[in-house]
XYZ file of C-alpha atoms in Angstrom:
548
model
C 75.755 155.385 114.521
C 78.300 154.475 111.816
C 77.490 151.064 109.693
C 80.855 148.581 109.786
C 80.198 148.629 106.387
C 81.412 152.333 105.843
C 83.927 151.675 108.034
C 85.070 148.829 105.706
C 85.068 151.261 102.490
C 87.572 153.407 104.189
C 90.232 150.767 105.296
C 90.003 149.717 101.515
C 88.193 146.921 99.061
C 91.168 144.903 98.164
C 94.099 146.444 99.733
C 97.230 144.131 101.238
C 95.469 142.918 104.241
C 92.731 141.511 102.023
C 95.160 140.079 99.305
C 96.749 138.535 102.126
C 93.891 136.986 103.570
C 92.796 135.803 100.138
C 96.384 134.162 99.942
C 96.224 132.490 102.988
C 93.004 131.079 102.362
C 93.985 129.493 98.991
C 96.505 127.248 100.972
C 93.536 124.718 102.212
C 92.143 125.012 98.559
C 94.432 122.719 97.488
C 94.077 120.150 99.925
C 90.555 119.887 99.378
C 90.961 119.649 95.521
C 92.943 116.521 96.782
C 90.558 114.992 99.537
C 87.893 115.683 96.487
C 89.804 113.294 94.063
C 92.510 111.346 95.494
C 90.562 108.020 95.736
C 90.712 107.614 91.977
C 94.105 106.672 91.916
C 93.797 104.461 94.911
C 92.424 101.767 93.186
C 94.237 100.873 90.537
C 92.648 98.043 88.141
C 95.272 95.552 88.107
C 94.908 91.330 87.196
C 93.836 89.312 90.141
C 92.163 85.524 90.292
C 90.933 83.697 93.108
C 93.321 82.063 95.753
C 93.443 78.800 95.075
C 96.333 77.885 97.250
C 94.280 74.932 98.612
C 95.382 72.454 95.998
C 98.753 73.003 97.684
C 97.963 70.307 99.873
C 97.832 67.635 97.658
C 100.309 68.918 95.005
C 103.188 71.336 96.526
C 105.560 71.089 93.699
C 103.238 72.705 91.423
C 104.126 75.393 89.119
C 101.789 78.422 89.197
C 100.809 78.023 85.551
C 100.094 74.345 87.110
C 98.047 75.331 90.061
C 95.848 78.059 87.588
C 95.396 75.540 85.106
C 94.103 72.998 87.280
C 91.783 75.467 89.336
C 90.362 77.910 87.402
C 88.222 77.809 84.449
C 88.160 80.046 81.856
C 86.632 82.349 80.208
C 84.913 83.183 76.640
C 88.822 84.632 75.705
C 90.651 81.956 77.122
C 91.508 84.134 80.073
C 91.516 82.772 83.407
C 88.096 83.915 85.279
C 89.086 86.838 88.015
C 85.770 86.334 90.070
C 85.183 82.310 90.020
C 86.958 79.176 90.854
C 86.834 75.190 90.857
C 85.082 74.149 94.065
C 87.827 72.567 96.053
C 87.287 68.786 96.849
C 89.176 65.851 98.578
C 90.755 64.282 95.274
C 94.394 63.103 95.224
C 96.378 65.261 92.786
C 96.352 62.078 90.048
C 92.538 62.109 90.276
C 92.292 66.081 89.924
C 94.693 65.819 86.679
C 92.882 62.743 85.283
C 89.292 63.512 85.744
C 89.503 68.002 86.121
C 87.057 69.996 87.989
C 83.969 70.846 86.948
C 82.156 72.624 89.764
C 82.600 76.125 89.921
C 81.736 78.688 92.529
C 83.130 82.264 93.591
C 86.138 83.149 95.307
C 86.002 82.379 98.978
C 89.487 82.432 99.916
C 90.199 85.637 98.990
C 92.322 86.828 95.815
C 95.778 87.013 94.602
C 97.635 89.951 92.891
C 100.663 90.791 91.051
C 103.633 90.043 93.984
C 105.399 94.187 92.172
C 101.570 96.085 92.759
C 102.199 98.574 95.000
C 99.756 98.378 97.996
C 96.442 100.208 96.304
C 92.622 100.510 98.360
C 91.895 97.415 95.751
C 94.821 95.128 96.607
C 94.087 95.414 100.395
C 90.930 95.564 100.829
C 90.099 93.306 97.735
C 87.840 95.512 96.366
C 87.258 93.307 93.631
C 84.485 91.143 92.015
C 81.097 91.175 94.448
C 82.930 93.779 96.572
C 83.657 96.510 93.558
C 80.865 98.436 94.390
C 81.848 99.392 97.771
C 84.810 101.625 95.375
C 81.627 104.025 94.237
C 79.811 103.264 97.481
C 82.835 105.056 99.777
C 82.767 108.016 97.301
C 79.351 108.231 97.695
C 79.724 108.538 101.824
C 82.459 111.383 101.050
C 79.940 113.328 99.308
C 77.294 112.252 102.744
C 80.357 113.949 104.390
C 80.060 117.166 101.953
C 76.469 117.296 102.691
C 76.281 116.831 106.307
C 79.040 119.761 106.841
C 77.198 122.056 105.417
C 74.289 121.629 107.305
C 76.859 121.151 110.319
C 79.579 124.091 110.120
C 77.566 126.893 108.146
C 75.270 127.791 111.274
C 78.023 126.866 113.254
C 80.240 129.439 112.071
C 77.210 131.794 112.440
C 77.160 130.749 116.103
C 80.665 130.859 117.230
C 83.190 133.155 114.474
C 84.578 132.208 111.211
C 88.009 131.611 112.508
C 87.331 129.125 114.828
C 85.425 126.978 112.583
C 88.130 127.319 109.767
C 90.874 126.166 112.197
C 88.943 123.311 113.547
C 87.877 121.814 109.990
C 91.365 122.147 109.283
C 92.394 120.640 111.691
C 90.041 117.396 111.832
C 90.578 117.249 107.751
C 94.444 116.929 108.950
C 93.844 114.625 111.924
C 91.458 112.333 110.177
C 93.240 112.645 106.412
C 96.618 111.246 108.250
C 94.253 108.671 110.044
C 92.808 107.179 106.627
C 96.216 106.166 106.110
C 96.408 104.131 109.019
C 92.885 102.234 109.243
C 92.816 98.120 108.916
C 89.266 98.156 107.769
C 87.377 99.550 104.885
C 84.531 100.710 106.560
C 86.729 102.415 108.966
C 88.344 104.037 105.903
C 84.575 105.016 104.733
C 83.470 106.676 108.042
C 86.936 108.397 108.533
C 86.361 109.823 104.685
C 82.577 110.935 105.823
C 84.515 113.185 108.274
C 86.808 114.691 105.595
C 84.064 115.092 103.438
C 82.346 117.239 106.390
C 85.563 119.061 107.216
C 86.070 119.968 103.451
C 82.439 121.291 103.370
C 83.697 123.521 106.722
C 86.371 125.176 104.992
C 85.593 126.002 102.057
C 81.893 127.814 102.914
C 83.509 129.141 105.645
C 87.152 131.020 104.173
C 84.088 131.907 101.595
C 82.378 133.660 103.979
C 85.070 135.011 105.750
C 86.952 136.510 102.654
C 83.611 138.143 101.226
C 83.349 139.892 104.406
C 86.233 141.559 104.398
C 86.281 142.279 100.408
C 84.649 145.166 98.622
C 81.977 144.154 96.174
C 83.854 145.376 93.426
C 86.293 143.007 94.131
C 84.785 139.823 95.203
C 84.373 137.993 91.791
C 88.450 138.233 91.784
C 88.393 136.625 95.524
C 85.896 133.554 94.215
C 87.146 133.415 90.549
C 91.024 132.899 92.601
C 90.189 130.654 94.692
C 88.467 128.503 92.183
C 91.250 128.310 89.911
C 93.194 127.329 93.081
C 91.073 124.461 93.120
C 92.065 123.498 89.666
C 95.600 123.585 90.305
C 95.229 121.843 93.277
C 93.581 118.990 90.791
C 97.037 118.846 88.514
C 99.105 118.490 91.455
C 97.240 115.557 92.746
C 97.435 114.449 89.663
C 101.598 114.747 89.762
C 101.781 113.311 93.372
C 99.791 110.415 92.762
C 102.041 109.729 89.940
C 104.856 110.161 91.465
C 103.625 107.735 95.003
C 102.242 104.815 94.352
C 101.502 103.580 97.857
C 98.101 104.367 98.547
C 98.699 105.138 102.512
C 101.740 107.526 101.721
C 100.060 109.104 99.165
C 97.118 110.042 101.275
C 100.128 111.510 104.116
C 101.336 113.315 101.470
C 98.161 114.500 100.552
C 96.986 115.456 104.237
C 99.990 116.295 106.407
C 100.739 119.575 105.107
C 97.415 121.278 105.797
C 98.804 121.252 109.178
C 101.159 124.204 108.374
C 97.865 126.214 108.003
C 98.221 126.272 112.152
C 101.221 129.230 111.513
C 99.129 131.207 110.582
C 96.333 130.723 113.359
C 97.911 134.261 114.573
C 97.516 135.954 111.566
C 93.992 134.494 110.645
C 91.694 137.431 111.540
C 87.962 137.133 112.561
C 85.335 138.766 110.137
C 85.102 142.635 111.855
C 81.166 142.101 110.103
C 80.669 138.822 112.442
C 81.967 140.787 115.521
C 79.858 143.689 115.211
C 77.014 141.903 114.688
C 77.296 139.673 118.409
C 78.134 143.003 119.647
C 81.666 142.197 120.499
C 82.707 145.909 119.480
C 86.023 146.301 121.427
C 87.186 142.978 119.215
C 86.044 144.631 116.220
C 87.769 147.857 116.770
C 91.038 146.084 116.749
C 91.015 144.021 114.179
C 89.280 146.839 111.923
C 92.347 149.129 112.948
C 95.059 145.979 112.044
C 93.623 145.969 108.742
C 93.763 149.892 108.172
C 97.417 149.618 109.678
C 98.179 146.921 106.884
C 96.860 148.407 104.139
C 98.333 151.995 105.095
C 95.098 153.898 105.861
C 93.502 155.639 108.464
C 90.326 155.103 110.254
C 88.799 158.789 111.427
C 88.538 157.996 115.395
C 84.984 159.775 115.255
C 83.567 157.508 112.610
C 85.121 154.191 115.287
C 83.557 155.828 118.142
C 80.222 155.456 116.672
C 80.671 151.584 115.549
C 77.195 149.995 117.123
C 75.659 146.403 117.074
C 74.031 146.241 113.725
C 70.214 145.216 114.050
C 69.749 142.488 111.690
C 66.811 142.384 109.205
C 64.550 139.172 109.483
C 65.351 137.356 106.228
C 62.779 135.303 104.623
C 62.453 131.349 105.416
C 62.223 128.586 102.915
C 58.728 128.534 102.345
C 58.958 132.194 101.248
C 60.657 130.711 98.105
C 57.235 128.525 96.835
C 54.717 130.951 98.200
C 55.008 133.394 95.214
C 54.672 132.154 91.770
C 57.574 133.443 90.439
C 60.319 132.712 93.269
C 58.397 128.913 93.491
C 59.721 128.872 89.346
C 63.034 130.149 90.109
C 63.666 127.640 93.310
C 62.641 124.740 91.271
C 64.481 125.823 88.202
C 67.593 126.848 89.670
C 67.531 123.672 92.134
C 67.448 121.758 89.167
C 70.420 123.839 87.596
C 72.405 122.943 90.613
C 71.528 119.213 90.501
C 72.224 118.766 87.307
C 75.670 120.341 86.917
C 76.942 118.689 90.164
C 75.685 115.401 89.022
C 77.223 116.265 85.184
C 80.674 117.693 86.823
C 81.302 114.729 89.409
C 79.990 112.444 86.782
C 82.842 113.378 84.427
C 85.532 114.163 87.546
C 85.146 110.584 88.752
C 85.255 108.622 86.082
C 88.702 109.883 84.622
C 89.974 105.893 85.159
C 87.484 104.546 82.468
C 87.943 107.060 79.468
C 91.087 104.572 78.362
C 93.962 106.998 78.584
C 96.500 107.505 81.046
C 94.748 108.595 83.938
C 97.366 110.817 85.258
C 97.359 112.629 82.150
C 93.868 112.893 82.086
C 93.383 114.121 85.464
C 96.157 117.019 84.401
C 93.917 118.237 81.535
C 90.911 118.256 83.875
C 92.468 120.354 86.451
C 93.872 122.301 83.947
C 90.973 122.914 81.762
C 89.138 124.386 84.510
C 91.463 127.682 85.015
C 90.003 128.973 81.232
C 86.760 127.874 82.037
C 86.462 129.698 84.991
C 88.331 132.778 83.786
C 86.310 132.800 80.520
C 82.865 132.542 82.246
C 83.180 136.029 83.669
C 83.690 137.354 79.962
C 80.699 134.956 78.166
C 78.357 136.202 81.797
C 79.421 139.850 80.447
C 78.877 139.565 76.890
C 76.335 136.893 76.602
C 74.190 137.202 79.712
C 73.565 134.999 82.761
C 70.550 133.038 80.639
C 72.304 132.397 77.470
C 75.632 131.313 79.369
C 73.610 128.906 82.052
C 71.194 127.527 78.928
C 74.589 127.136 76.522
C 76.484 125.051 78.652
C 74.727 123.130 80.194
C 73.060 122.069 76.614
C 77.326 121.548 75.716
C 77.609 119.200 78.735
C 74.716 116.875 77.859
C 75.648 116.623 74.407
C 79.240 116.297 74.692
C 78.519 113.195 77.602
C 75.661 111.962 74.978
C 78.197 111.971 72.167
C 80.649 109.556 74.255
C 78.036 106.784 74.544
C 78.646 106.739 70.990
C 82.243 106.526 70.797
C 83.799 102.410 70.502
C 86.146 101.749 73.330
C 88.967 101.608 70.896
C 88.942 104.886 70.653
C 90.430 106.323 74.248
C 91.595 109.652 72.483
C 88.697 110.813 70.957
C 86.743 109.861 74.303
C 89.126 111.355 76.501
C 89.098 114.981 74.391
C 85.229 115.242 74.841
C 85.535 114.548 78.129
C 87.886 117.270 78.901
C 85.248 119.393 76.264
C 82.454 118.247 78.950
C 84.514 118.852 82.015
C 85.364 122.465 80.432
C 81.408 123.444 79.939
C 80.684 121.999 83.216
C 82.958 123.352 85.298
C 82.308 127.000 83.747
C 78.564 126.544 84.079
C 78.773 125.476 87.392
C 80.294 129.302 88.508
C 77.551 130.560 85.940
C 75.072 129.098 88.523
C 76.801 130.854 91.902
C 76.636 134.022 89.815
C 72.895 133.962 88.081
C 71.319 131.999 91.429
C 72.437 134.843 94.047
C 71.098 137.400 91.299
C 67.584 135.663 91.019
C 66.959 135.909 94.715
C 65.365 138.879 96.667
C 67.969 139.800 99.147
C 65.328 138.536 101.971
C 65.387 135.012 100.896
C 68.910 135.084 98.768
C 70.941 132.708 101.553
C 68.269 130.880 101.931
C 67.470 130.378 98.206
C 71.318 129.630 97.336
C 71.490 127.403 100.068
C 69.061 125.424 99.111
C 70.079 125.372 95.378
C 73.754 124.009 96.891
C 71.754 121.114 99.038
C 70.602 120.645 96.016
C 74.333 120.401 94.009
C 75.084 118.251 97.357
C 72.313 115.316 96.437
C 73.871 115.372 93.207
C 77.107 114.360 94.503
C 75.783 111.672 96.462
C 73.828 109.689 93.641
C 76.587 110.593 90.514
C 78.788 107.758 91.801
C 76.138 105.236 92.320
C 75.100 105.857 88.884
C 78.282 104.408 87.993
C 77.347 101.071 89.110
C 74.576 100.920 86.205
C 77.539 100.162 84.167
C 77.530 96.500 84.912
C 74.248 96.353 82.557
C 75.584 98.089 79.906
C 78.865 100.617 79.795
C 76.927 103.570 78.063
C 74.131 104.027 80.680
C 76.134 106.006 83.016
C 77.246 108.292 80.293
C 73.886 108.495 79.042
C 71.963 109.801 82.703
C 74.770 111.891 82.964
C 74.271 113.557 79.387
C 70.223 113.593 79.368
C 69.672 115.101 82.525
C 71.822 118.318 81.729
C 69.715 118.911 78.519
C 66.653 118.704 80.432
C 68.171 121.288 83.040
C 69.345 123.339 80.352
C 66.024 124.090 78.413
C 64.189 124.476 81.756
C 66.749 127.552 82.005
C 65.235 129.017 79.258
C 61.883 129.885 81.365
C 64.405 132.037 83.839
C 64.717 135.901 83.684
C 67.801 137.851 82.505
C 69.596 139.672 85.342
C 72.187 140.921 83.788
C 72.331 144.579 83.792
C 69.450 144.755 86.172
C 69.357 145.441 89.926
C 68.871 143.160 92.797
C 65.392 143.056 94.120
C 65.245 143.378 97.900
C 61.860 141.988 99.060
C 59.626 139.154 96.884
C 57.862 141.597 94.923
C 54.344 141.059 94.478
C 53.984 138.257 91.735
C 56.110 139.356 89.539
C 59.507 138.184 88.069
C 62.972 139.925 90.360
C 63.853 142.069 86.942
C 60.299 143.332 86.809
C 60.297 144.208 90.571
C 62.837 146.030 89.914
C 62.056 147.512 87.270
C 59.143 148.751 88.846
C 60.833 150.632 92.173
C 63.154 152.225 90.191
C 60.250 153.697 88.128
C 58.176 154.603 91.245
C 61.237 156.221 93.088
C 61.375 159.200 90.853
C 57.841 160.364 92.887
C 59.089 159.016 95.943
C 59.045 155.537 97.394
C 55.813 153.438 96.306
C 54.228 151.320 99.292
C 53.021 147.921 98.561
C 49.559 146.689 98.328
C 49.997 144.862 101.671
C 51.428 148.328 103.386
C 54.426 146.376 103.076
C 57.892 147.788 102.348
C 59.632 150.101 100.239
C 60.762 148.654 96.969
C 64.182 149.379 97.419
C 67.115 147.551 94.858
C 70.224 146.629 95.265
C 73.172 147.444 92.764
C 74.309 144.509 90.487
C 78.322 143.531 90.629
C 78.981 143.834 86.826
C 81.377 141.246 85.613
C-alpha cells in the first residue's frame, strides 16, 4: 500500500500546478483584507447639529445662521453643541428672539449634515451622538462573524471537500458584500456583515488548508508567508479605493463584486488528492493526482497509483489532553494568551487608524505596507533569534510602543502616527511568530486541536478590541493603555515557554515533560531501539522541524 503522501513527493513540492494554485488562491486574499477594514472609511467624522427645522413654523424667512443661533446652545468653545438642542415650545418668533430658550434636551428630530458629504454609514444612519457606539458595536459583530465561521466551515470542509466550501464562502462573501450596499437599516447592515465575517473565516482556513495539502513541507512557509503579504497589499489598495470612492455603498460594490470572477476558475480549482484519499474516494484522487503530475511535467510510476489505499487515520488527542499534563496545560494557557493578546494588540492598532490625527488614507497605506517587511523579516529574526526570543521581543515592542502613545499630546499626529505604524510592524510580525512557535509546541496528537484553540482564542480578541474603544469617552488614553499593558503581560509569560527551534516535533504528550525534552529523549533512546513508555504506551517517535 503506497501513502498519498509519497505519491505527492514524486509529482513535486512546489512545481507549476502548486504555484498556480497558490496564485489562484491569493485572488480572495485581497478581498478579505478589504471586508477586514473597509468600515473605517465608512464613517467619516464630519460636523453635524441637531435638526431644528421646527422653528420653521413660526419663522420661515430665517437665515441658517438665524435658525442655529436661536436653537442651539453652545458650547465651552463657542461652538454650536452637535448632540443637544433648545426644547421646542409654542412661542411666536418675537417671543423666542426677545426672551431665548433656555431648556435644553437631545436631538430628537434627527441631525443635519454638510448638504457636499458624500453619503457615509454616519450620515445615513446617523451614527452620531448616543448612537456612536453602534460604529464599534457592528465591528464587533464582524469579528462574531470571524468566530462563528470557524467553528462553522473548518469541520465543514472536513465533512464535505475543500473546494466546495471555498466556492460557497466565496460566493456568500460576494452575494452578501454586494447586499450590504443595498440594506435600509443598520442592523440589517450588522447581520449581513456577521455573514461576511463568517464567509471570510471560510476562505481563508480553508485555501489554507487546501494549499498545505498539496505543498511540500519545504515549501509551505513560502505558500503562508505569500499569502500573508497578499493580505497586506490587499490593505493599501483599500486604502487607494476608498480614496478614490467616496460613496460608502459603491465603495463596498467595488470592494465585493469582483470576488465573483473567482467562479472562472471553479474548473480549475482542484480538490485536496489528501482529502480524497482519506473518504476513500480513490478513483477522484487518481485523477486529480495525475493532472497535477501532467502540469508540473512528471510522471507518476502506474505501480506506485495502483497501490493508492484509504489512509487509516490516527485518533488525535481531544482538548482536555492539552490541561491533563503539566507541561501542555502551561503551553495551552501561555500560548492562548499569546494569541489573545496579539489579536487584541493588532486589531487594536488596525482599527483605530481614524484617531491617530493624520490622513487616514495615508495611514492605512503605511499599515498595509509595513506588514510585507514584517512578515518577510520574521522568518529571518525566527532563524537567527529563535521562536522564544522573537515571540517575547515583540510582543514586549507592541506594548511599549501602544504605552508610549498614551503619552503623546494630540497635537502631535506625526509622532503618534509613526509609533503606530512601529506597533502595527511588531504586531503584525509577532502575530506569524505565533502560527510558527504554537504548531511547534504541540505534540502532533493534539497540534490541531491545540492551534485551534489558541486561534479561538485570537478570535475573542477580535471581538472585545473594538469595544475597548468605547472606554475612550472616559478618558482618550485608556484604550491605548489596555491595548499596550496586556501585550507586556503576554510577552513575559512567553518567557516560561521552551525553545523549539532546532529541535524536533514531539509526536505523542510525552510523559511530564516539556515537547523539546520529549524529544530529546526518543532520539536518545532510538539508538538501542525504540523505548516503550511507562504506560506500554507508544513509541516516542519525532517529527522533523521545517527550518526557516
Amino acid at each position: 500500500m503506497s501513502d498519498v503522501g509519497e505519491i505527492l513527493k514524486t509529482v513535486g513540492d512546489f512545481g507549476p500546478f502548486q504555484k498556480w494554485l497558490v496564485l489562484l488562491t491569493l485572488f480572495p486574499c485581497l478581498s478579505v483584507a478589504f471586508h477586514q477594514f473597509c468600515q473605517l472609511f465608512m464613517v467619516a467624522q464630519v460636523p453635524h447639529h441637531c435638526n431644528t427645522s421646527w422653528i420653521r413654523a413660526v419663522g420661515p424667512n430665517l437665515t441658517e445662521e438665524e435658525q442655529l443661533n436661536l436653537t442651539l446652545p453652545r458650547d465651552a468653545d463657542g461652538a454650536y453643541e452637535q448632540c443637544s438642542m433648545y426644547s421646542p415650545v409654542d412661542w411666536d418668533l418675537n417671543s423666542i428672539v426677545a426672551y431665548g430658550l433656555n431648556a435644553t434636551e437631545k436631538c430628537s428630530s434627527g441631525w443635519v449634515y454638510p448638504s457636499a458629504q458624500p453619503p457615509s454609514l454616519l450620515t445615513e444612519f446617523d451614527l452620531v451622538c448616543d448612537r456612536k457606539e453602534l460604529n464599534d458595536i457592528s465591528q464587533s459583530v464582524y469579528m462574531v462573524g470571524l468566530f462563528l465561521g470557524s467553528m462553522i466551515f473548518g469541520p465543514l470542509s472536513d465533512r464535505i471537500g475543500r473546494r466546495p466550501v471555498i466556492l460557497v464562502s466565496v460566493f456568500l462573501q460576494g452575494l452578501f458584500g454586494v447586499g450590504i450596499a443595498l440594506v435600509p437599516h443598520f442592523y440589517v447592515y450588522m447581520a449581513f456583515r456577521c455573514v461576511v465575517g463568517a464567509s471570510v473565516s471560510g476562505i481563508t482556513m480553508t485555501t489554507l488548508a487546501l494549499a498545505t495539502e498539496w505543498i511540500g513541507v519545504s515549501s509551505r512557509p513560502k505558500a503562508v508567508l505569500i499569502s500573508h503579504c497578499c493580505f497586506a497589499i490587499g490593505q493599501m489598495i483599500l486604502a487607494g479605493l476608498s480614496y478614490g470612492i467616496r460613496n460608502w455603498r459603491l465603495l463596498e460594490i467595488a470592494g465585493s463584486a469582483p470576488i465573483f470572477a473567482f467562479f472562472f476558475s471553479i474548473q480549475v480549482l482542484p480538490e485536496s488528492a489528501r482529502w480524497l484519499v482519506t473518504k476513500g474516494r480513490i478513483e477522484e484522487a487518481k485523477k486529480v493526482l495525475q493532472k497535477a503530475a501532467s502540469v508540473n511535467k512528471r510522471t507518476i510510476p502506474p505501480e506506485l497509483l495502483e497501490q493508492l489505499k484509504p489512509e487509516k487515520q490516527s485518533k488525535s488527542g481531544s482538548t482536555l489532553d492539552l490541561f491533563r499534563k503539566k507541561h501542555l496545560r502551561k503551553v495551552t494557557l501561555i500560548m492562548s494568551c499569546t494569541w489573545f493578546v496579539n489579536s487584541l494588540v493588532y486589531y487594536g492598532l488596525s482599527l483605530n487608524v481614524t484617531n491617530f490625527g493624520l490622513d487616514i488614507y495615508l495611514t492605512q497605506l503605511a499599515f498595509g505596507a509595513v506588514e510585507i517587511p514584517a512578515r518577510v523579516g520574521c522568518i529571518f529574526m525566527l532563524q537567527w533569534f529563535g521562536r522564544k526570543k522573537t515571540q517575547t521581543v515583540l510582543l514586549l515592542l507592541s506594548g511599549l510602543v501602544c504605552l508610549i502613545i498614551t503619552g503623546i499630546p494630540e497635537d502631535q499626529p506625526v509622532v503618534t502616527t509613526v509609533l503606530a505604524t512601529i506597533g502595527k510592524f511588531t504586531a503584525s510580525a509577532s502575530f506569524s511568530t505565533s502560527y510558527v512557535y504554537s504548531a511547534e509546541l504541540f505534540p502532533t496528537v493534539v497540534r490541531q486541536t491545540g492551534v485551534g484553540l489558541c486561534s479561538m482564542s485570537g478570535r475573542v480578541a477580535a471581538i472585545v478590541a473594538p469595544l475597548f474603544r468605547l472606554l475612550s469617552q472616559y478618558h482618550r488614553a485608556i484604550p491605548m493603555a489596555v491595548f499596550g499593558s496586556v501585550p507586556v503581560v503576554g510577552g513575559l509569560l512567553c518567557i516560561l515557554l521552551p525553545e523549539t527551534h532546532g529541535t524536533d516535533l514531539a509526536d505523542d504528550t510525552g510523559h511530564g515533560c516539556p515537547p523539546a525534552e520529549v524529544c530529546e529523549n526518543a532520539n536518545s533512546s532510538s539508538e538501542n531501539g525504540h523505548e516503550k513508555g511507562k504506560d506500554g504506551g507508544q513509541d516516542k517517535d519525532c517529527t522533523k522541524t521545517t527550518y526557516f
